[in-house]
Amino acid sequence: MDDSIDRWLSVDEICQHLGVSKDTVYKWIDKHDMPAHRMGRPWKFKKDEVDEWVRKGGANETISDQA
């Protein structure tokens, strides 16, 4: 079994995975588009949920908002 699928990722890790800035990730969370979970204060992400969201075009809508 691949443990990386079930591991929670931090904001820094999801930024690195997606190649975007923290500001972009926080904008995506604020728009309620990006699948993110609060664990106390920090946000955490499931890689498979975020990858599915990206595949469905979730990142495309908000990238155009930045231009």
Coordinates of N, CA and C in Angstrom, one line a residue:
M1 N 0.8 -1.2 0.0 CA 0.0 0.0 0.0 C 0.9 1.2 0.0
D2 N 0.5 2.3 -0.8 CA 1.3 3.5 -0.9 C 0.9 4.4 0.3
D3 N 1.7 4.7 1.2 CA 1.4 5.5 2.4 C 1.2 7.0 2.0
S4 N 1.8 7.4 0.8 CA 1.7 8.8 0.4 C 0.3 9.2 0.1
I5 N -0.5 8.2 -0.3 CA -1.9 8.5 -0.7 C -2.7 8.9 0.6
D6 N -2.5 8.3 1.7 CA -3.2 8.5 2.9 C -2.6 9.6 3.8
R7 N -1.4 10.1 3.5 CA -0.8 11.0 4.4 C -1.4 12.4 4.2
W8 N -1.5 13.1 5.3 CA -2.0 14.5 5.2 C -0.8 15.4 4.8
L9 N -1.1 16.4 3.9 CA -0.1 17.3 3.5 C -0.3 18.7 4.1
S10 N 0.8 19.4 4.4 CA 0.7 20.7 4.9 C 0.5 21.7 3.8
V11 N 0.3 23.0 4.1 CA 0.2 24.0 3.1 C 1.5 24.1 2.2
D12 N 2.7 24.0 2.9 CA 3.9 24.1 2.2 C 4.1 22.9 1.2
E13 N 3.7 21.7 1.7 CA 3.8 20.5 0.8 C 2.8 20.6 -0.4
I14 N 1.6 21.1 -0.1 CA 0.6 21.1 -1.2 C 1.0 22.2 -2.3
C15 N 1.7 23.3 -1.8 CA 2.2 24.3 -2.7 C 3.3 23.7 -3.6
Q16 N 4.2 23.0 -3.0 CA 5.2 22.4 -3.7 C 4.7 21.3 -4.7
H17 N 3.7 20.6 -4.3 CA 3.1 19.5 -5.2 C 2.4 20.2 -6.4
L18 N 1.8 21.3 -6.2 CA 1.0 22.0 -7.2 C 1.8 23.0 -8.0
G19 N 2.9 23.5 -7.4 CA 3.8 24.5 -8.0 C 3.1 25.9 -7.9
V20 N 2.5 26.2 -6.8 CA 1.8 27.5 -6.6 C 2.3 28.1 -5.3
S21 N 1.9 29.3 -5.1 CA 2.3 30.0 -3.9 C 1.3 29.8 -2.8
K22 N 1.7 30.1 -1.5 CA 0.8 30.0 -0.4 C -0.4 30.9 -0.6
D23 N -0.2 32.1 -1.1 CA -1.3 33.0 -1.4 C -2.4 32.4 -2.3
T24 N -1.9 31.7 -3.3 CA -2.9 31.0 -4.2 C -3.7 29.9 -3.5
V25 N -3.0 29.1 -2.7 CA -3.7 28.1 -2.0 C -4.7 28.7 -1.0
Y26 N -4.4 29.7 -0.3 CA -5.3 30.3 0.6 C -6.5 31.0 -0.1
K27 N -6.3 31.5 -1.3 CA -7.4 32.0 -2.1 C -8.3 30.9 -2.5
W28 N -7.7 29.8 -2.9 CA -8.5 28.6 -3.3 C -9.4 28.1 -2.1
I29 N -8.8 28.1 -1.0 CA -9.5 27.7 0.2 C -10.6 28.7 0.5
D30 N -10.3 30.0 0.5 CA -11.3 31.0 0.8 C -12.5 30.9 -0.1
K31 N -12.3 30.6 -1.3 CA -13.4 30.5 -2.3 C -14.2 29.2 -2.1
H32 N -13.8 28.3 -1.2 CA -14.4 27.0 -0.9 C -14.4 26.1 -2.1
D33 N -13.4 26.3 -2.9 CA -13.2 25.4 -4.1 C -12.3 24.2 -3.8
M34 N -11.2 24.5 -3.0 CA -10.2 23.5 -2.8 C -10.5 22.7 -1.6
P35 N -10.4 21.3 -1.7 CA -10.7 20.4 -0.6 C -9.5 20.6 0.4
A36 N -9.9 21.2 1.6 CA -8.9 21.4 2.6 C -9.6 21.1 4.0
H37 N -8.9 20.7 4.9 CA -9.4 20.4 6.3 C -8.6 21.1 7.3
R38 N -9.4 21.7 8.3 CA -8.7 22.3 9.4 C -8.4 21.3 10.5
M39 N -7.2 21.2 10.9 CA -6.8 20.4 12.0 C -6.2 21.2 13.1
G40 N -7.0 21.7 14.0 CA -6.6 22.8 14.9 C -6.5 24.1 14.1
R41 N -5.3 24.7 14.1 CA -5.1 25.9 13.4 C -4.7 25.7 11.9
P42 N -3.8 24.7 11.7 CA -3.3 24.6 10.3 C -4.3 23.9 9.4
W43 N -4.2 24.2 8.1 CA -4.9 23.5 7.1 C -4.1 22.3 6.7
K44 N -4.8 21.2 6.4 CA -4.2 19.9 5.9 C -5.0 19.5 4.6
F45 N -4.3 18.7 3.8 CA -4.8 18.3 2.5 C -4.6 16.8 2.3
K46 N -5.5 16.2 1.6 CA -5.3 14.8 1.1 C -4.9 15.0 -0.3
K47 N -3.7 14.4 -0.7 CA -3.2 14.6 -2.0 C -4.2 14.1 -3.1
D48 N -4.8 12.9 -2.8 CA -5.8 12.4 -3.8 C -7.0 13.3 -4.0
E49 N -7.5 13.9 -2.9 CA -8.6 14.8 -3.0 C -8.3 16.1 -3.9
V50 N -7.1 16.6 -3.6 CA -6.6 17.8 -4.3 C -6.4 17.5 -5.8
D51 N -5.7 16.3 -6.0 CA -5.5 15.9 -7.4 C -6.8 15.7 -8.2
E52 N -7.8 15.2 -7.6 CA -9.1 15.0 -8.2 C -9.7 16.4 -8.5
W53 N -9.6 17.3 -7.5 CA -10.2 18.6 -7.7 C -9.5 19.3 -8.9
V54 N -8.2 19.2 -9.0 CA -7.4 19.7 -10.1 C -7.9 19.1 -11.4
R55 N -8.0 17.8 -11.5 CA -8.5 17.1 -12.7 C -9.8 17.5 -13.1
K56 N -10.7 17.9 -12.2 CA -12.1 18.3 -12.5 C -12.1 19.8 -12.9
G57 N -10.9 20.5 -12.9 CA -10.9 21.9 -13.3 C -11.0 22.9 -12.2
G58 N -11.0 22.5 -11.0 CA -11.1 23.4 -9.9 C -10.0 24.5 -9.8
A59 N -8.8 24.2 -10.2 CA -7.7 25.1 -10.2 C -7.9 26.1 -11.4
N60 N -8.4 25.7 -12.5 CA -8.5 26.5 -13.7 C -9.4 27.7 -13.5
E61 N -10.5 27.6 -12.8 CA -11.4 28.7 -12.6 C -10.7 29.8 -11.8
T62 N -9.9 29.5 -10.8 CA -9.3 30.5 -9.9 C -8.0 31.0 -10.5
I63 N -7.3 30.3 -11.3 CA -6.1 30.8 -11.9 C -6.5 31.9 -12.8
S64 N -7.6 31.9 -13.6 CA -8.0 32.9 -14.5 C -8.3 34.2 -13.7
D65 N -8.8 34.0 -12.4 CA -9.1 35.2 -11.6 C -7.9 36.0 -11.2
Q66 N -6.7 35.4 -11.2 CA -5.5 36.1 -10.8 C -4.9 37.0 -11.9
A67 N -5.2 36.7 -13.2 CA -4.7 37.5 -14.3 C -5.2 38.9 -14.3

